[in-house]
Coordinates of C-alpha atoms and ligand atoms in Angstrom, one line a residue:
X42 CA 64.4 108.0 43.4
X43 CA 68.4 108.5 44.3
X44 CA 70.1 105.8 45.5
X45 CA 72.4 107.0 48.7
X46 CA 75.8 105.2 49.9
X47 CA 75.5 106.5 54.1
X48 CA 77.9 106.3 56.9
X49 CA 77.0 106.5 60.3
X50 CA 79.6 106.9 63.0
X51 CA 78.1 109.1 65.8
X52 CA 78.9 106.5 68.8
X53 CA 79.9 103.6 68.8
X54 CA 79.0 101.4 65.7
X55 CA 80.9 101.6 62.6
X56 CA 78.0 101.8 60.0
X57 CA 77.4 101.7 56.1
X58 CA 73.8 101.1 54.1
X59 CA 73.2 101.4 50.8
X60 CA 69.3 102.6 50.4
X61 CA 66.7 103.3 47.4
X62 CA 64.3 105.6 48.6
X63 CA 63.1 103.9 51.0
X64 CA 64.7 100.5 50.0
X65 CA 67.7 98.5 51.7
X66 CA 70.3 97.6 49.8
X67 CA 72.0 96.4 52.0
X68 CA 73.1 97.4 55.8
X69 CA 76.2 97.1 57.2
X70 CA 76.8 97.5 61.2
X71 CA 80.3 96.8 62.6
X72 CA 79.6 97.6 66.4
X73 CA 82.9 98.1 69.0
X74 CA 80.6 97.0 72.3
X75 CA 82.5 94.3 72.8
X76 CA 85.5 96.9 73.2
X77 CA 83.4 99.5 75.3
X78 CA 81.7 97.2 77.9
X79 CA 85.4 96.3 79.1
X80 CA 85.1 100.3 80.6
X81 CA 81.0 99.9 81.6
X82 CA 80.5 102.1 78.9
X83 CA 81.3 104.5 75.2
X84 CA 85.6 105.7 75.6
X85 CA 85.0 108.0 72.6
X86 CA 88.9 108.0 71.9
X87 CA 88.6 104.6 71.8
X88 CA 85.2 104.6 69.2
X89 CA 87.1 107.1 66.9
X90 CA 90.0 104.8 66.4
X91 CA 88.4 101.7 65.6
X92 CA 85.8 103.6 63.6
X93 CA 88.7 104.6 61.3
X94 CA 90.4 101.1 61.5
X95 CA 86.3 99.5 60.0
X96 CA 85.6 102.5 57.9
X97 CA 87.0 101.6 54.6
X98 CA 86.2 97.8 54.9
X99 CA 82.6 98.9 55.7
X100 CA 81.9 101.0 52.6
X101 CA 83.5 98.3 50.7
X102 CA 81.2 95.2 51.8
X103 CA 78.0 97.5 51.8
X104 CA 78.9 97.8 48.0
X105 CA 79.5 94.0 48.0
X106 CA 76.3 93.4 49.8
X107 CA 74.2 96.0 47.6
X108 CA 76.0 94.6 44.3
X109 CA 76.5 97.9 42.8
X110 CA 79.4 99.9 41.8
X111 CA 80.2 103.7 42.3
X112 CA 78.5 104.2 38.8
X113 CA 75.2 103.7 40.3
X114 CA 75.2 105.8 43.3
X115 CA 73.3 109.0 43.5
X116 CA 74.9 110.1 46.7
X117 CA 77.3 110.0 49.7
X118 CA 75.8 110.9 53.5
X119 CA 77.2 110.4 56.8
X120 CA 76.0 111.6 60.5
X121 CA 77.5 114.7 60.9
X122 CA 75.3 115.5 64.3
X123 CA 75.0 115.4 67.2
X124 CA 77.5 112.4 68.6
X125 CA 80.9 112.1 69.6
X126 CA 82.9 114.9 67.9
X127 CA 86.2 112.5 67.2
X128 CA 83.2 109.7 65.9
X129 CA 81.6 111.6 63.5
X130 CA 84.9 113.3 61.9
X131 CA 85.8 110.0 60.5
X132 CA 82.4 109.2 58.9
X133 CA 82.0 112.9 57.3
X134 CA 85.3 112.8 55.9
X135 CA 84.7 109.6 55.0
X136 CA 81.7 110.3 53.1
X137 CA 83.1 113.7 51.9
X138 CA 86.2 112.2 50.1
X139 CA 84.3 109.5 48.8
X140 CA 81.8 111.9 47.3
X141 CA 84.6 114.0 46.1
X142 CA 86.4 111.5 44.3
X143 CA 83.3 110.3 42.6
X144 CA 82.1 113.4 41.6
X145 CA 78.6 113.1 43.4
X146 CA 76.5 115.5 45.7
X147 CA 77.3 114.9 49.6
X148 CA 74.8 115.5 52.2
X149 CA 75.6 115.5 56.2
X150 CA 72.6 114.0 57.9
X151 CA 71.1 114.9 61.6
X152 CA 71.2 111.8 63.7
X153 CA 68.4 112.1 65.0
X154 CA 66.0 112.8 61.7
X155 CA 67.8 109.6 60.7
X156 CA 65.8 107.9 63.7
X157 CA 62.5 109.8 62.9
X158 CA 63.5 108.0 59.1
X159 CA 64.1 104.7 60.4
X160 CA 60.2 104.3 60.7
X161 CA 60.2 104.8 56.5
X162 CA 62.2 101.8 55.7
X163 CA 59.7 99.5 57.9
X164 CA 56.1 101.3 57.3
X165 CA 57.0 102.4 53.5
X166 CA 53.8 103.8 52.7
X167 CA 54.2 106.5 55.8
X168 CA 53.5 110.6 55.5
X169 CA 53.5 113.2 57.5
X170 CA 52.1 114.8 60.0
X171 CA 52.9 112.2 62.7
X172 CA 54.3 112.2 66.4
X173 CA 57.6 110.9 66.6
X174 CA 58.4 109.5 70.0
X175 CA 62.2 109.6 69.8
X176 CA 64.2 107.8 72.6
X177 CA 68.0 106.9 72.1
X178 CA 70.8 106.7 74.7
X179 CA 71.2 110.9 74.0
X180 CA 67.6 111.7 74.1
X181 CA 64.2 111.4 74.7
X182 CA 61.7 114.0 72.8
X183 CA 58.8 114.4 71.6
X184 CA 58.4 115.7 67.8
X185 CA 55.6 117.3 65.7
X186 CA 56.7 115.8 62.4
X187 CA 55.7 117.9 59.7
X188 CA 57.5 117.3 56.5
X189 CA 61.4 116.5 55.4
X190 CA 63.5 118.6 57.3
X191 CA 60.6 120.2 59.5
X192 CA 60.3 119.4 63.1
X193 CA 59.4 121.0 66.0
X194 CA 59.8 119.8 69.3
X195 CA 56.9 119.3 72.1
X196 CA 58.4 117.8 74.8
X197 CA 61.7 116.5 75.9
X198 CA 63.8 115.3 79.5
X199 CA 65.1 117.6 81.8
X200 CA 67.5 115.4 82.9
X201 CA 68.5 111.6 81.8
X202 CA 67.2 110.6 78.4
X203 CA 65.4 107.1 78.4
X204 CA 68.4 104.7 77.1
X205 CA 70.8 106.7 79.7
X206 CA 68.6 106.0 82.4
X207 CA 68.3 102.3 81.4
X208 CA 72.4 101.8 81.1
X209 CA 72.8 104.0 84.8
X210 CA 70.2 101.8 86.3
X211 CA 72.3 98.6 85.1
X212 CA 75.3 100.0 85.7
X213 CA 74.2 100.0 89.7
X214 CA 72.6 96.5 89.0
X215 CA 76.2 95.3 88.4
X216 CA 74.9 94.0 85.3
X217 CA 77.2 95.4 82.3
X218 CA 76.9 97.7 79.4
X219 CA 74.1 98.5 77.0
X220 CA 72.2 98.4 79.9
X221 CA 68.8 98.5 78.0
X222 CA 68.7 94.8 76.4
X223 CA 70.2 93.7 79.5
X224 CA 67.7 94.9 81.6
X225 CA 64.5 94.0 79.2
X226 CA 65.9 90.7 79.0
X227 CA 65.9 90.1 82.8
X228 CA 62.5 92.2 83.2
X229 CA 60.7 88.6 81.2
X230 CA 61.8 86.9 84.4
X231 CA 60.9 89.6 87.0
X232 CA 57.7 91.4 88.4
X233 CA 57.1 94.7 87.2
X234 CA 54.9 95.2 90.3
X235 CA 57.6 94.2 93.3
X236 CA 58.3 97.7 93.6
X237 CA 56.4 101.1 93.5
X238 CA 58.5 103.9 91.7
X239 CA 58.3 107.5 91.3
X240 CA 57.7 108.4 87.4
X241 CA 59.4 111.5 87.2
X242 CA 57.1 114.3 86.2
X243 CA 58.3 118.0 85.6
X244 CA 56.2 120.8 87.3
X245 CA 55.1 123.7 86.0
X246 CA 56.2 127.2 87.6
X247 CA 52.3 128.2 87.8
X248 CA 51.9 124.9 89.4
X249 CA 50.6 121.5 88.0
X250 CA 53.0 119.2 85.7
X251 CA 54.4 119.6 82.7
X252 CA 52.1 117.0 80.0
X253 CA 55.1 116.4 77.6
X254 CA 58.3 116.7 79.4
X255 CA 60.2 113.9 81.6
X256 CA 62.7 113.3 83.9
X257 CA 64.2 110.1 85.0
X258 CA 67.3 110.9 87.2
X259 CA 64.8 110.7 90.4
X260 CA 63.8 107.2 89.2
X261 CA 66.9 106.2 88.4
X262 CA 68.4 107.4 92.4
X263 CA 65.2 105.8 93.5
X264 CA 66.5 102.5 92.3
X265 CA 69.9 103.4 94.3
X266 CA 67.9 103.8 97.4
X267 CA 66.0 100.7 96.9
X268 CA 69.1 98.9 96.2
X269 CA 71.2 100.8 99.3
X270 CA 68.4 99.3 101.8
X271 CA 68.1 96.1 100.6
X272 CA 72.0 95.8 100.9
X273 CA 72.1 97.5 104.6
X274 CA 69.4 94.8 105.7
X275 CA 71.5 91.9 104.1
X276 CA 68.8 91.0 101.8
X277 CA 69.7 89.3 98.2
X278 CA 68.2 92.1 95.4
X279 CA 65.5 90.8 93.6
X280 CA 67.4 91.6 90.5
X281 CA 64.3 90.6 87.7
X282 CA 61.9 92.2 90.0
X283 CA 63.9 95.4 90.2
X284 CA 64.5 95.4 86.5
X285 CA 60.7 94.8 85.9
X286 CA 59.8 97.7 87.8
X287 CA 62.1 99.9 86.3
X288 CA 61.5 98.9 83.3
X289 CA 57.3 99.1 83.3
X290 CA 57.8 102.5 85.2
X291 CA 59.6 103.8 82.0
X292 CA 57.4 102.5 79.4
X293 CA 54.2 104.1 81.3
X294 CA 56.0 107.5 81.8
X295 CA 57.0 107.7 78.0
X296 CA 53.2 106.1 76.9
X297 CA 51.6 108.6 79.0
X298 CA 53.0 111.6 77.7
X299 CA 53.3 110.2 73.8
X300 CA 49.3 109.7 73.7
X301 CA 48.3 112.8 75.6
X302 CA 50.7 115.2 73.1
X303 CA 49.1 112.9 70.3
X304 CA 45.6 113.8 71.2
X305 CA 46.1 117.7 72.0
X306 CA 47.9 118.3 68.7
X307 CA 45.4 116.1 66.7
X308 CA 48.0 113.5 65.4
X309 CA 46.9 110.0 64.7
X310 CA 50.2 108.5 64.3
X311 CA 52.7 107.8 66.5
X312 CA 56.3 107.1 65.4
X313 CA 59.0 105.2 67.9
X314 CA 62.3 106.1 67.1
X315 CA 66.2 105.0 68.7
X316 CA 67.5 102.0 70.5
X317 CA 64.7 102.4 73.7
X318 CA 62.0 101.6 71.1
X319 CA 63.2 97.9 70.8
X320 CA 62.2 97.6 74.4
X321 CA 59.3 95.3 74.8
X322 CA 57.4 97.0 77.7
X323 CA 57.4 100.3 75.9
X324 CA 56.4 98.3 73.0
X325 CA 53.7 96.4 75.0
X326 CA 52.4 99.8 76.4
X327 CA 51.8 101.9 73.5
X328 CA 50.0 99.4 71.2
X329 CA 48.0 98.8 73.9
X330 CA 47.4 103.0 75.2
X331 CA 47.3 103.7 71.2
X332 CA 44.6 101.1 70.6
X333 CA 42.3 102.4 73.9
X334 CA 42.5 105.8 71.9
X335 CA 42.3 104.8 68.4
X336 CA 45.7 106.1 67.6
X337 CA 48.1 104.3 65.0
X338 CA 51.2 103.6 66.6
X339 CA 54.1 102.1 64.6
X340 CA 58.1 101.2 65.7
X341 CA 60.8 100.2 63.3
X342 CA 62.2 96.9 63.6
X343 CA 64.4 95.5 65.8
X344 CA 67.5 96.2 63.4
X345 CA 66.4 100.0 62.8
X346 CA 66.1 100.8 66.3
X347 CA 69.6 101.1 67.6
X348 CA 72.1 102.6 65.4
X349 CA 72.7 102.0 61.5
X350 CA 73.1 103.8 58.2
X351 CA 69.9 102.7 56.8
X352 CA 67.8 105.4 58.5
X353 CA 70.7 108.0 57.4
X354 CA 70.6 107.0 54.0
X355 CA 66.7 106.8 53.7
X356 CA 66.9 110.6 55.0
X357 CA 69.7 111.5 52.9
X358 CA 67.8 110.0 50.1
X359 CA 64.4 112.1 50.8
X360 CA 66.6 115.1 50.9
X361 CA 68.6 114.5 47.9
X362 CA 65.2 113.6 46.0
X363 CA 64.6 117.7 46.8
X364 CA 67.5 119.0 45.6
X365 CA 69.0 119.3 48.8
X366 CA 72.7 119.2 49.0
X367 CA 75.6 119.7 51.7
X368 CA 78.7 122.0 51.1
X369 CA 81.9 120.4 51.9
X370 CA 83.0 122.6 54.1
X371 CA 80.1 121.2 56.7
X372 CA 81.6 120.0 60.1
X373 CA 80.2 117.8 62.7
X374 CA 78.2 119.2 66.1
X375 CA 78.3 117.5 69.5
X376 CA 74.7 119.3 69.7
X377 CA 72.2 120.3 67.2
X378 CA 68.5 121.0 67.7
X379 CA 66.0 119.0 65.2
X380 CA 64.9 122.5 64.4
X381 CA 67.9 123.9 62.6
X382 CA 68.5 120.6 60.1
X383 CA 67.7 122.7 57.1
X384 CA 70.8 124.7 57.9
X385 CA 72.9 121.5 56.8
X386 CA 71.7 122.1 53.1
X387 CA 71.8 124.3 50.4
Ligands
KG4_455 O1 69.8 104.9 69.3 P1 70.9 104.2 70.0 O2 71.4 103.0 69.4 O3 72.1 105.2 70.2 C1 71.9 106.6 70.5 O4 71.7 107.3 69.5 O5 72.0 106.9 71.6 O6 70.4 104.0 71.5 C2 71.2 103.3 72.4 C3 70.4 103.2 73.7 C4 71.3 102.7 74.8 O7 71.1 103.5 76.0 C5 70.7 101.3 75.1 O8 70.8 100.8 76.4 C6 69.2 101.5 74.6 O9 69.3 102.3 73.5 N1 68.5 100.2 74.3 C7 67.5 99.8 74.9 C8 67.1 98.5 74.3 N2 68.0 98.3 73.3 C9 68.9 99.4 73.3 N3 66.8 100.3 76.0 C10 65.7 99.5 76.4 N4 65.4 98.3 75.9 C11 66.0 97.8 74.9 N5 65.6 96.6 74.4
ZN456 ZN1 71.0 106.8 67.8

């Protein structure tokens, strides 16, 4: 089984794992929050710069870390889409000179298939078919997870994806940036029943709602509102309790949908992928949903959730193991649909 040197640089952590299959060698994660949350959130200038100040230190400590030498390294990856165009440059060409210079086989890696991976290095005995619930600050979806490389997507947001929604809401709580630990933190001390909010659901054009798909930009101006009155009449905001709410209106919406698209498409796995599945309510609510239906339902931990390079090399590394490779002339995408990753290799 190859062993794969990755980079990941889509956002805003400066990244490097060395993994064996589905093995850790050893995971590196340099993150720049610190800088961003001066600016309530990502300045992707900013993230480029310092990802190419921490780049080479990085590769050079996960080597440390891994205590291996170029000599036994299969492979070089990096992210290569979607993310921050300036971001991801500096990992791919990163990765790409490094493999050059080594002579070994290079491989771009899709971020998000690096999330559905994430759930390999935890649960190592894991195959699919499964459902991967994926929800990062980019995206929320819903993906039919048939094999390396093969995905197909079920449902998806209209509008804010899951993490998004959490950093808006605490962006209007005045309470800083990554708004999603922030906010689950507070929710321990609040209660999620204070306030009644709307879940979001898409309809259908032949009427009804859509069973898969969400949308959280009417939640998220519902908090506004909530938070506009309670300032017009003078009254303190119940900050825990608003958080709570919020929080437990999320993790139903996203159980919901998750163990109904499980059950129609006859999956008995579900897979929680991206920084929203460290969050303890949706965590709470789908063991519980999944046991009611007899559904297996697994999350990565805590470390694997947000961003890292473990997940990309543990993709990189299933890819690689089929004689998939990634021509040098591959270039990064702000955008890229799950569907077309097979298009990175050769
Ligand atoms: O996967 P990720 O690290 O980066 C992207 O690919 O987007 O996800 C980052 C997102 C942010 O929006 C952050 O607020 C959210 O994940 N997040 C959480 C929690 N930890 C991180 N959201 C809710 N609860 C958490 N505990
Ligand atoms: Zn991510």
């Amino acid at each position: 089984m190859p062993t794969v040197l990755a980079i990941e640089t889509s956002c805003d952590e400066t990244a490097v794992a060395i993994v064996n299959n589905r093995e850790v060698l050893s995971n590196i994660v340099a993150s720049q929050i610190s800088v961003h949350k001066n600016y309530g959130g990502v300045v992707p200038e900013v993230a480029s710069r310092l990802h190419l100040e921490t780049i080479n230190e990085a590769v050079a400590l996960g080597l440390e870390k891994a205590q291996l030498d170029w000599g036994e390294i299969d492979g070089v990856a990096a992210t290569c889409a979607p993310g921050l165009v300036g971001a991801l440059l500096v990992g791919l060409t990163a990765a790409k000179t490094l493999a050059m210079v080594n002579s070994l086989p290079f491989l771009g890696v899709h971020h998000l298939e690096g999330h559905i991976y994430a759930n390999y290095l935890t649960e190592t005995t894991l195959q699919p078919p499964f459902l991967s619930l994926l929800v990062s600050g980019g995206h929320t979806s819903l993906i039919h997870v048939k094999d390396c490389g093969m995905y197909e997507s079920l449902g998806s947001t209209r509008d804010d994806a899951a993490g998004e929604a959490f950093d808006k809401v605490a962006r209007l709580l005045k309470l800083g940036y990554p708004g999603g630990p922030i906010i689950d933190q507070l929710a321990q001390k609040g209660d999620s029943s204070a306030f009644k909010l709307p879940e979001g659901r898409v309809s259908l054009p032949e009427g009804g709602y859509h069973p898969y798909d969400t949308s959280f930009s009417g939640l998220k101006t519902a908090v506004l509102r909530l938070v506009q009155q309670l300032e017009q009449k003078n009254l303190e905001i119940p900050v825990a309790d608003v958080a709570a709410s919020f929080q437990n209106t999320v993790a139903r919406a996203l159980t919901k949908r998750a163990i109904n698209c499980a059950l129609d498409f006859g999956l008995d796995t579900i897979t929680v992928g991206g920084g929203v599945a460290a969050n303890s309510a949706l965590r709470e609510h789908l063991v519980s949903a999944a046991q009611t239906h007899n559904l297996r339902v697994l999350f990565p931990s805590l470390k694997f959730c947000t961003d890292n390079a473990a997940m990309i090399g543990c993709c990189a590394a299933d890819h690689l193991s089929r004689g998939h490779t990634s021509s040098l002339n591959l270039g990064v995408e702000s955008r890229l649909s799950l569907s077309r990753v097979m298009e990175l290799y050769r």
